[in-house]
Short mmCIF file of C-alpha atoms in Angstrom, two decimals:
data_model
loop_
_atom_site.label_atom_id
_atom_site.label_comp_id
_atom_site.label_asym_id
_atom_site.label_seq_id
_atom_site.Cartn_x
_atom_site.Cartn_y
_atom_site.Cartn_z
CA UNK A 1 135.88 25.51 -124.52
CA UNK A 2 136.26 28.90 -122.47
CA UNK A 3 136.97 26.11 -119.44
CA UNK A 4 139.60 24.96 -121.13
CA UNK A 5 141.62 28.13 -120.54
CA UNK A 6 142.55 30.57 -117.56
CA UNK A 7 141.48 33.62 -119.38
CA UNK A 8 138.92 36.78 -117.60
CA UNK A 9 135.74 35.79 -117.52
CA UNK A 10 135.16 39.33 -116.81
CA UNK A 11 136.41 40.26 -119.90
CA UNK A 12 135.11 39.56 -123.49
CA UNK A 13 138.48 38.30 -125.57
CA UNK A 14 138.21 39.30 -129.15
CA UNK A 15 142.12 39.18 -130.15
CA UNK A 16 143.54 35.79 -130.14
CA UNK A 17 145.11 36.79 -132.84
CA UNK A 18 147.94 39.01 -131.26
CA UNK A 19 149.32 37.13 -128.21
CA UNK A 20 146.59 34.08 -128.37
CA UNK A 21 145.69 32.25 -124.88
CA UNK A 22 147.60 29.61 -123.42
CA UNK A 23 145.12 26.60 -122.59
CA UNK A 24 145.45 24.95 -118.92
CA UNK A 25 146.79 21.84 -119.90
CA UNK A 26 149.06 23.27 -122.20
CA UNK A 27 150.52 25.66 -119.13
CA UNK A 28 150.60 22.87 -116.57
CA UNK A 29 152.91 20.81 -118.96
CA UNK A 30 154.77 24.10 -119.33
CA UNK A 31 154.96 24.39 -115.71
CA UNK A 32 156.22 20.70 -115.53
CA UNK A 33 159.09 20.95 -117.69
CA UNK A 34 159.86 24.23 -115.45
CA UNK A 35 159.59 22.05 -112.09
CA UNK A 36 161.92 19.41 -113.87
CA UNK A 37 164.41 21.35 -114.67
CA UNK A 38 164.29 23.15 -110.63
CA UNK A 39 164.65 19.77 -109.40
CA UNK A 40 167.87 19.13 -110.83
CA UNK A 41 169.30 22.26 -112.96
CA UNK A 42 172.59 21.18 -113.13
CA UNK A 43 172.17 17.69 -115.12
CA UNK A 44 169.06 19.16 -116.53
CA UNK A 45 170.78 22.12 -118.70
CA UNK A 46 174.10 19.99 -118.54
CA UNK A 47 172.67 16.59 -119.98
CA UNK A 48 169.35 16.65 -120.64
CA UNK A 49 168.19 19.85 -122.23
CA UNK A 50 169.51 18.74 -125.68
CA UNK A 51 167.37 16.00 -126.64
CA UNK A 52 164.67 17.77 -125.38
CA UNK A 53 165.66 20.40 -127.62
CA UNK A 54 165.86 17.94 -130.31
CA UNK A 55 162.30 16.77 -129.82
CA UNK A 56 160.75 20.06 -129.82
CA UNK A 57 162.37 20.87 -133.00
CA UNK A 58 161.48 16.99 -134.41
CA UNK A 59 157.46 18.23 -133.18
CA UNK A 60 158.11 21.62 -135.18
CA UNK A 61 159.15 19.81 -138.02
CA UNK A 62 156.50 17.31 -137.69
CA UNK A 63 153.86 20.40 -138.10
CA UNK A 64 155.38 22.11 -140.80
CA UNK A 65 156.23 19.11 -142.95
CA UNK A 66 159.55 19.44 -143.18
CA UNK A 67 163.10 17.70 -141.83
CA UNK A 68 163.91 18.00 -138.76
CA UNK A 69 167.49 19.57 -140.11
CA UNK A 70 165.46 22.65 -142.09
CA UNK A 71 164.07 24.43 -138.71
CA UNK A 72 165.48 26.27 -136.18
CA UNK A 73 163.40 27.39 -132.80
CA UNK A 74 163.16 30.81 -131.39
CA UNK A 75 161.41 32.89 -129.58
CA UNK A 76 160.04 35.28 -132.34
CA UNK A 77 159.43 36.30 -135.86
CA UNK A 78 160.62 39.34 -135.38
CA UNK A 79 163.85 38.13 -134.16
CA UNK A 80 164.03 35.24 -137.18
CA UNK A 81 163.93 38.64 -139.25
CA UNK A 82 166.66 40.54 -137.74
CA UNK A 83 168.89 37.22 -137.47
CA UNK A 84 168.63 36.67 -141.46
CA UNK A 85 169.30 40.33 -141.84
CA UNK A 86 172.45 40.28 -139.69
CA UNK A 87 173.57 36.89 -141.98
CA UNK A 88 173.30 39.07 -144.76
CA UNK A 89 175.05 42.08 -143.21
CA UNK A 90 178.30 40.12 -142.05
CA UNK A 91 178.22 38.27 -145.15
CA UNK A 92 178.29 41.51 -147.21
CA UNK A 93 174.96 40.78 -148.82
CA UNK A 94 173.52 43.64 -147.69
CA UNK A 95 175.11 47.23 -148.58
CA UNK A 96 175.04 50.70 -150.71
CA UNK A 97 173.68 49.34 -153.86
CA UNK A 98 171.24 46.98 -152.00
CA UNK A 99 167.53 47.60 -151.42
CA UNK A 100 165.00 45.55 -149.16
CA UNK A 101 161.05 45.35 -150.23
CA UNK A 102 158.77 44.97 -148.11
CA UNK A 103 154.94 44.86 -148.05
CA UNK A 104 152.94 48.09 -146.64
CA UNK A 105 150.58 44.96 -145.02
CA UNK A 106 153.60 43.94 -143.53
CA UNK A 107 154.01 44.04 -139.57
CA UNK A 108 155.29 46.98 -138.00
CA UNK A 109 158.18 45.57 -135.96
CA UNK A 110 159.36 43.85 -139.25
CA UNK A 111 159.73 46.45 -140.81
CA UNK A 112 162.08 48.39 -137.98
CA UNK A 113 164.02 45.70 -138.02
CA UNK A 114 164.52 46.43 -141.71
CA UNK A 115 164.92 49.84 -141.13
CA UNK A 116 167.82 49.42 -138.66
CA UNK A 117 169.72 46.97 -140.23
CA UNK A 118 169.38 49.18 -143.84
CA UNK A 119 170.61 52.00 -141.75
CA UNK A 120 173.95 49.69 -140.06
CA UNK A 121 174.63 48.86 -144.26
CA UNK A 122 174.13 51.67 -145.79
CA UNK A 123 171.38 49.71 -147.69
CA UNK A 124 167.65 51.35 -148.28
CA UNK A 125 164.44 50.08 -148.52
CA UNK A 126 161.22 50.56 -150.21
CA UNK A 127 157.14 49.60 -149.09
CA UNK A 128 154.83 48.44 -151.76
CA UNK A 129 151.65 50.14 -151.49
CA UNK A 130 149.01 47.49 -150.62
CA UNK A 131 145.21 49.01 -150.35
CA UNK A 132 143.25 46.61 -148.12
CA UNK A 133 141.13 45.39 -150.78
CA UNK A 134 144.30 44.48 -153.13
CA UNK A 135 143.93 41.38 -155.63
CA UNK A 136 146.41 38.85 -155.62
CA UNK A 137 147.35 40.40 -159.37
CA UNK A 138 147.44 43.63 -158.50
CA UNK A 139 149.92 42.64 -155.39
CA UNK A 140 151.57 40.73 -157.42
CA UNK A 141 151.93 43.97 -160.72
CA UNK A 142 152.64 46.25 -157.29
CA UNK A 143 155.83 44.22 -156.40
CA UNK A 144 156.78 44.08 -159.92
CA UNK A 145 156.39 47.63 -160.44
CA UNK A 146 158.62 48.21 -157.05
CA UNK A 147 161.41 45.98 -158.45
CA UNK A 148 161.42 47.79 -161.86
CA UNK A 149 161.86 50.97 -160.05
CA UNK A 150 165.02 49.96 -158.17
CA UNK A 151 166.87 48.53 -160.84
CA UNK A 152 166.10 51.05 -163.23
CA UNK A 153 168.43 53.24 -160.50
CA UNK A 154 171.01 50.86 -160.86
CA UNK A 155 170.28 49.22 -157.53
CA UNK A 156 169.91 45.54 -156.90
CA UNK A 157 166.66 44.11 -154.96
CA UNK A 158 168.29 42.03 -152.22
CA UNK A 159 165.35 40.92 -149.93
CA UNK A 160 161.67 40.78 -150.17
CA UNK A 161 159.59 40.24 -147.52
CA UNK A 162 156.09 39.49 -147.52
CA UNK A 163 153.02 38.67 -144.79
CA UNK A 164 151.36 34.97 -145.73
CA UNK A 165 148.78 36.49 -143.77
CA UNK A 166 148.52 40.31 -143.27
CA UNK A 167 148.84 41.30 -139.34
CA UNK A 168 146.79 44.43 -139.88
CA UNK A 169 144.42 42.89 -141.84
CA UNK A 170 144.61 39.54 -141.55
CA UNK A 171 144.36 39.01 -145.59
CA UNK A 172 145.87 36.25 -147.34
CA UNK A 173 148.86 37.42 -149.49
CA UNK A 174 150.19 35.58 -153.18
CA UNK A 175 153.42 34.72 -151.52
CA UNK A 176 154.11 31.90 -153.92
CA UNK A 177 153.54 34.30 -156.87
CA UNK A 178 155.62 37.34 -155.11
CA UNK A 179 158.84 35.05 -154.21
CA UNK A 180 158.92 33.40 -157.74
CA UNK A 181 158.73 37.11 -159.22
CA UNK A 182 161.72 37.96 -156.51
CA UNK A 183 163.98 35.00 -157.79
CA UNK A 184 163.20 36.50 -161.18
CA UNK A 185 165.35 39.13 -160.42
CA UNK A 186 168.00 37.76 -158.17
CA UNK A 187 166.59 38.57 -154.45
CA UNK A 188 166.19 36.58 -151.50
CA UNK A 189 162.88 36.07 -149.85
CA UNK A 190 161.19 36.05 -146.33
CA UNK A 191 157.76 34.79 -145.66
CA UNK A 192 156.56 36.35 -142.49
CA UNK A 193 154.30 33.77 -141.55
CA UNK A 194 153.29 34.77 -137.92
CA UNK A 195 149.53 33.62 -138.22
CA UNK A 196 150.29 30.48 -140.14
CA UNK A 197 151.00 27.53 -138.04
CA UNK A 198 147.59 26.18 -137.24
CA UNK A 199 144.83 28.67 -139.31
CA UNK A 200 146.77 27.54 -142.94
CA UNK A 201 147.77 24.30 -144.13
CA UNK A 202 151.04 25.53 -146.07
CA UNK A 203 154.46 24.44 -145.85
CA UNK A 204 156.97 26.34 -146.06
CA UNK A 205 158.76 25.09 -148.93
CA UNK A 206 155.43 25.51 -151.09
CA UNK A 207 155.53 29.10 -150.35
CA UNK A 208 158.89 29.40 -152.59
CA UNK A 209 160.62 31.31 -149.59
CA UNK A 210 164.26 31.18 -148.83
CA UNK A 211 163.37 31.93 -145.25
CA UNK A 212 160.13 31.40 -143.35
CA UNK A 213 159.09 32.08 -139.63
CA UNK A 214 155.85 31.32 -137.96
CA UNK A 215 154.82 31.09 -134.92
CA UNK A 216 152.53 28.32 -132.38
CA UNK A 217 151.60 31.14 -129.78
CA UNK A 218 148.60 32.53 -131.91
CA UNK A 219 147.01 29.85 -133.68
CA UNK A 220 148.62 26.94 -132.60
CA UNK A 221 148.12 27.48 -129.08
CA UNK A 222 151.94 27.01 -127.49
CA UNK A 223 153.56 29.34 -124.81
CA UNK A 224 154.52 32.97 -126.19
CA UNK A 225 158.37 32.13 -127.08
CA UNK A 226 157.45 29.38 -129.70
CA UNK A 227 158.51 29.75 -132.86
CA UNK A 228 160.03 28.39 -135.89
CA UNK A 229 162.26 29.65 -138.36
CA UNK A 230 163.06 27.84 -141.96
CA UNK A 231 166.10 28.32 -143.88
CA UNK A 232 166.23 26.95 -147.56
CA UNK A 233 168.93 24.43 -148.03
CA UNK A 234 171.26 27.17 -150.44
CA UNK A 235 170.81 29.52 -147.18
CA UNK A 236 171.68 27.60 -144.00
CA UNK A 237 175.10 27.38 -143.79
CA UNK A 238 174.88 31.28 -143.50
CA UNK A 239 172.39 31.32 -141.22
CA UNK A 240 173.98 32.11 -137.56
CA UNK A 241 172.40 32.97 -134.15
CA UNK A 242 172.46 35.98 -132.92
CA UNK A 243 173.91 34.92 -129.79
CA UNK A 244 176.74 32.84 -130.19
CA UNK A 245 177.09 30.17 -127.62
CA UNK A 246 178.61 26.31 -126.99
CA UNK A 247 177.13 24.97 -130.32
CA UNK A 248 178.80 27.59 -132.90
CA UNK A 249 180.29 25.97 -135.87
CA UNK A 250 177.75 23.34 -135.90
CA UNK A 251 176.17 22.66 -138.55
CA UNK A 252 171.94 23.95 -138.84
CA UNK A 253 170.10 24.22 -136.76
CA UNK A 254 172.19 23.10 -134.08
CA UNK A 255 173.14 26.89 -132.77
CA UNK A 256 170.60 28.10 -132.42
CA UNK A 257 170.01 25.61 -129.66
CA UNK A 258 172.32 26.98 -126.91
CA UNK A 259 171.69 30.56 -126.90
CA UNK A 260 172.62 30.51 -123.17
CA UNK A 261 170.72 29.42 -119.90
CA UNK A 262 167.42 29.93 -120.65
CA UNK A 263 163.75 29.11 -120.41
CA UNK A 264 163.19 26.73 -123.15
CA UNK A 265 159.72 25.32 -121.47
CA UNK A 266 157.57 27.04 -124.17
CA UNK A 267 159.27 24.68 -126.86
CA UNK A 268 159.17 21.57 -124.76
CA UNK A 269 155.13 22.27 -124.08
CA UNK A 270 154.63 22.47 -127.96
CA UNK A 271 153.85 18.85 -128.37
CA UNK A 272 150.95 19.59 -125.99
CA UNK A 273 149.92 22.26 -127.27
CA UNK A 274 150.02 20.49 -131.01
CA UNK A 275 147.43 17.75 -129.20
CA UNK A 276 145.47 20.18 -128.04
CA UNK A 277 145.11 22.11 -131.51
CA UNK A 278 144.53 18.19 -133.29
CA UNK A 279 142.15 17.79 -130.63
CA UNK A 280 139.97 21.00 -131.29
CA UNK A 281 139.55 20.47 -134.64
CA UNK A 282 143.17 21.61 -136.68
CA UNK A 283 142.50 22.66 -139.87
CA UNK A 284 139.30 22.12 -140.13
CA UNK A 285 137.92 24.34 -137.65
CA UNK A 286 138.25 26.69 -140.24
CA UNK A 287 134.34 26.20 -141.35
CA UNK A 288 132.91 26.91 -137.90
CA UNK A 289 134.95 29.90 -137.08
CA UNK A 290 134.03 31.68 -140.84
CA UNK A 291 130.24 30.90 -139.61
CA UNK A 292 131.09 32.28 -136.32
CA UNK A 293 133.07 35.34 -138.10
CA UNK A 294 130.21 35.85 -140.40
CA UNK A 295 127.65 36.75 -137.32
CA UNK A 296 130.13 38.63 -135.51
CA UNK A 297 130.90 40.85 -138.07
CA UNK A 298 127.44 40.96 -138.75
CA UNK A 299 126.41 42.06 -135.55
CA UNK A 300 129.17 44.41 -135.07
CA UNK A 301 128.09 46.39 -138.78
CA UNK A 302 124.28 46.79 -137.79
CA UNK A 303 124.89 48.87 -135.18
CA UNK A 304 127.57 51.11 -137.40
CA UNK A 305 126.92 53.79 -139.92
CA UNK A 306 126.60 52.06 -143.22
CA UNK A 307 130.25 52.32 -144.57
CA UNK A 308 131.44 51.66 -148.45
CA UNK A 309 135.23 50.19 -147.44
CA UNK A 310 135.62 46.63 -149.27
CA UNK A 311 137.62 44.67 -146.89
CA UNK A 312 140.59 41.98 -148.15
CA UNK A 313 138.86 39.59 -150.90
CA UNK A 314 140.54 36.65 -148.69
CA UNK A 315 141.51 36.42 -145.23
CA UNK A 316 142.39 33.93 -142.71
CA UNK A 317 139.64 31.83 -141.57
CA UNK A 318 140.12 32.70 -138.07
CA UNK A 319 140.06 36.78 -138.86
CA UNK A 320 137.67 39.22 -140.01
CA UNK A 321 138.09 42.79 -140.82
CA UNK A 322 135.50 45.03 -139.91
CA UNK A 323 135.57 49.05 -140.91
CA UNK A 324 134.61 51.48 -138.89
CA UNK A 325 132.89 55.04 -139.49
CA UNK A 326 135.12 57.71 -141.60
CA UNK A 327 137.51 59.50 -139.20
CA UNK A 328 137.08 57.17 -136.40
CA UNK A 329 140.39 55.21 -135.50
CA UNK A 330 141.96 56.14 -139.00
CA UNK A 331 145.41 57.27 -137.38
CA UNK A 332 147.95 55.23 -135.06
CA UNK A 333 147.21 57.39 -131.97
CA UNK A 334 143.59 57.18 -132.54
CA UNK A 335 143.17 53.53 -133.14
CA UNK A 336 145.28 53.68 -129.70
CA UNK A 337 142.66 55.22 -127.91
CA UNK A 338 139.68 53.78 -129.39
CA UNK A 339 140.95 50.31 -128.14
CA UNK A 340 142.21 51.79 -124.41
CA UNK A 341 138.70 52.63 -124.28
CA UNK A 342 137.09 49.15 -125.50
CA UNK A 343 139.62 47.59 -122.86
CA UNK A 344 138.45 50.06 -120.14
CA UNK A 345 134.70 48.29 -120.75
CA UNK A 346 135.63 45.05 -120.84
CA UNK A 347 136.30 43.96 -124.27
CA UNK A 348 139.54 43.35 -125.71
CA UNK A 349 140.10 43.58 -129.60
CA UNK A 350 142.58 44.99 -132.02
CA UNK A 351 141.84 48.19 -133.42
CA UNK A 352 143.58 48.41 -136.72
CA UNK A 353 144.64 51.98 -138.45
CA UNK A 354 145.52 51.23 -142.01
CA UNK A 355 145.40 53.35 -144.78
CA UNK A 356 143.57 56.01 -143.80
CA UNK A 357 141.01 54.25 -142.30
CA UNK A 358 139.73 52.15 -139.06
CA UNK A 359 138.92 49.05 -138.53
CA UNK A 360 138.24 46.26 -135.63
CA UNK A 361 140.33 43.12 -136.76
CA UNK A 362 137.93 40.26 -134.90
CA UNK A 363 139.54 37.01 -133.91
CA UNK A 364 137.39 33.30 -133.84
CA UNK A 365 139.15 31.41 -131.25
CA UNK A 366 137.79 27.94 -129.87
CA UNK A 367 136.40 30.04 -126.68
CA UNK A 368 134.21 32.28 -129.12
CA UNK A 369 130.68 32.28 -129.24
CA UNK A 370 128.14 34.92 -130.99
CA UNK A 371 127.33 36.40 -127.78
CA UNK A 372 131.02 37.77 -127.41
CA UNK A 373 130.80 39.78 -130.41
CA UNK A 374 127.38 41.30 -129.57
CA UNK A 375 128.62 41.93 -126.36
CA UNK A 376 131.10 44.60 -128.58
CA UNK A 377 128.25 45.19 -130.30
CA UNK A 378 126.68 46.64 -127.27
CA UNK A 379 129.39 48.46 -126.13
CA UNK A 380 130.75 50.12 -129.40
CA UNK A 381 128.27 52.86 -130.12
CA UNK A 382 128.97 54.43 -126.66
CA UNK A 383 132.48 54.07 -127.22
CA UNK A 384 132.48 56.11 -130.14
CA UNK A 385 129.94 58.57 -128.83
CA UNK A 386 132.61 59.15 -125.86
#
């Protein structure tokens, strides 16, 4: 499988997880639509670029098991976030008395985006405290707890937003359980489901969200820049762009398909890339990759100090947690420097700070074999001793 991509082979590739790996004949069909559209750009972005647009979104759809009318592409989650918060800002959904949750698992740039647009309202937010090891009840009694608290101020819980699966730690969160507790007390929800499309079979509607965004780039194997974001049917006719262009006042998802000239080749190569997931196994790669998980983590712990740190009770099939020694990596600058210094040998994975402690977050991509993670095996103990 490692032929079937352009990646290093210099370089042992631990992370899929954070910007995945493009695989060659998912690039050359990006790189056609790219030499179609220089043939002719005119009639290509004057004529033709809306059906295509239409198709990717039809392929999205396709994946997620839902209508073709429910998603909208872009190029991020991150920007899915900060385009429901600005509905809710120039609706007036979003003010003094109005508080955003969100989950200390959550990811980082999430949460700024929360941050800024709480600061543009005059709204606040709060983090529920999520130790790695967290059941789904006690998530579940932690969000509770964190909505009890704001009302009793006389606030109102306007948003919650919650990981499906946890970027720092790749865990599996209740998300059904947290947005149906949410609607209990009148707020909105947003499943941040980055890592979904292609390691979890779960549409969106199941998860009870009234907004979802996932993307294909990590799991799913598409150009960076593909990515999907689902609006509940109560939501979308509030749902706007952030860029308003030549389809405003159309009804969803239509705007968000002319955002102005751009490169849309990462959505017209996700059929391939689709294929190409169907064709290494989908979903049910899931059983190899926990074997292959399994070892690595394996081989990565025997050559660490023996360390008591329970890790999430589930996680995504295609990620593994792995703690490190006490005071190694436990702090954002430190995990920073422990992973320059993996890079600098030749091995690229995530190290994770997260609650006082490090870990190595390992990714099982189709180009994974044993050897790569006892190749970090090797290298790790003189790492540390550096």
């Amino acid at each position: 499988m490692r032929d079937a991509f352009d990646l290093d082979p210099a370089v042992t590739h631990l992370n899929h997880g954070s910007f995945g790996a493009v695989p060659r004949v998912v690039a050359e069909e990006q790189r056609r639509w790219r030499d179609r559209a220089e043939a002719n750009p005119m009639r290509f972005h004057r004529v033709e670029i809306g059906a295509h647009k239409a198709r990717a979104r039809s392929v999205a759809a396709d994946f997620l098991d839902v209508g073709a009318d429910e998603v909208a592409l872009l190029s991020n989650v991150t920007q899915a976030i900060a385009t429901v918060l600005s509905g809710l800002a120039w609706q007036r959904r979003l003010g003094a008395d109005d508080v955003v949750v969100v989950d200390q698992q959550g990811y980082e740039s999430v949460r700024r985006s929360v941050e800024h647009w709480c600061e543009r309202t005059g709204a606040s937010y709060v983090v529920v405290p999520s130790p790695v090891a967290a059941t789904p009840t006690a998530t579940l009694a932690a969000f509770r707890e964190r909505f009890a608290e704001v009302q009793r101020r006389g606030d109102r819980v306007r948003l919650v937003v919650i990981d499906h699966i946890s970027s720092p730690t790749g865990a599996v969160r209740p998300v059904a359980e947290v947005c149906a507790a949410a609607h209990e007390v009148g707020a909105l929800t947003f499943v941040d489901a980055a890592h979904v499309p292609g390691q979890l079979g779960a549409p969106p509607a199941g998860t009870g969200a009234d907004f979802w965004a996932g993307t294909w780039h990590k799991w799913g194997f598409a150009p960076r820049g593909s990515s999907a974001l689902w609006v509940a049917e109560a939501e979308r006719d509030a749902v706007l762009p952030l860029t308003t262009s030549w389809n405003h006042g159309a009804p969803y998802p239509l705007p968000f398909d002319t955002h102005g000239t751009d490169d849309y080749s990462a959505w017209f190569a996700l059929a391939a890339a689709v294929d190409f997931w169907r064709e290494t196994g989908g979903l049910d790669r899931a059983v190899a990759a926990r074997d292959l998980l399994d070892a690595g983590a394996a081989a990565v712990r025997s050559v660490l100090p023996s360390v008591e740190a329970a890790g999430p009770l589930e996680q995504g099939p295609f990620l593994r947690l792995v703690p490190l020694p006490d005071g190694v990596a436990d702090t954002t600058e430190s995990a920073a420097l422990l992973y320059e210094a993996l890079s600098g040998r030749g091995v690229e994975a995530q190290v994770v700070a997260y609650d006082g402690r490090g870990w190595i977050r390992l990714s099982a991509a189709p180009y994974n074999e044993v050897a790569d993670y006892e190749h970090l095996a090797e290298v790790l103990p003189s790492v540390l001793g550096d």
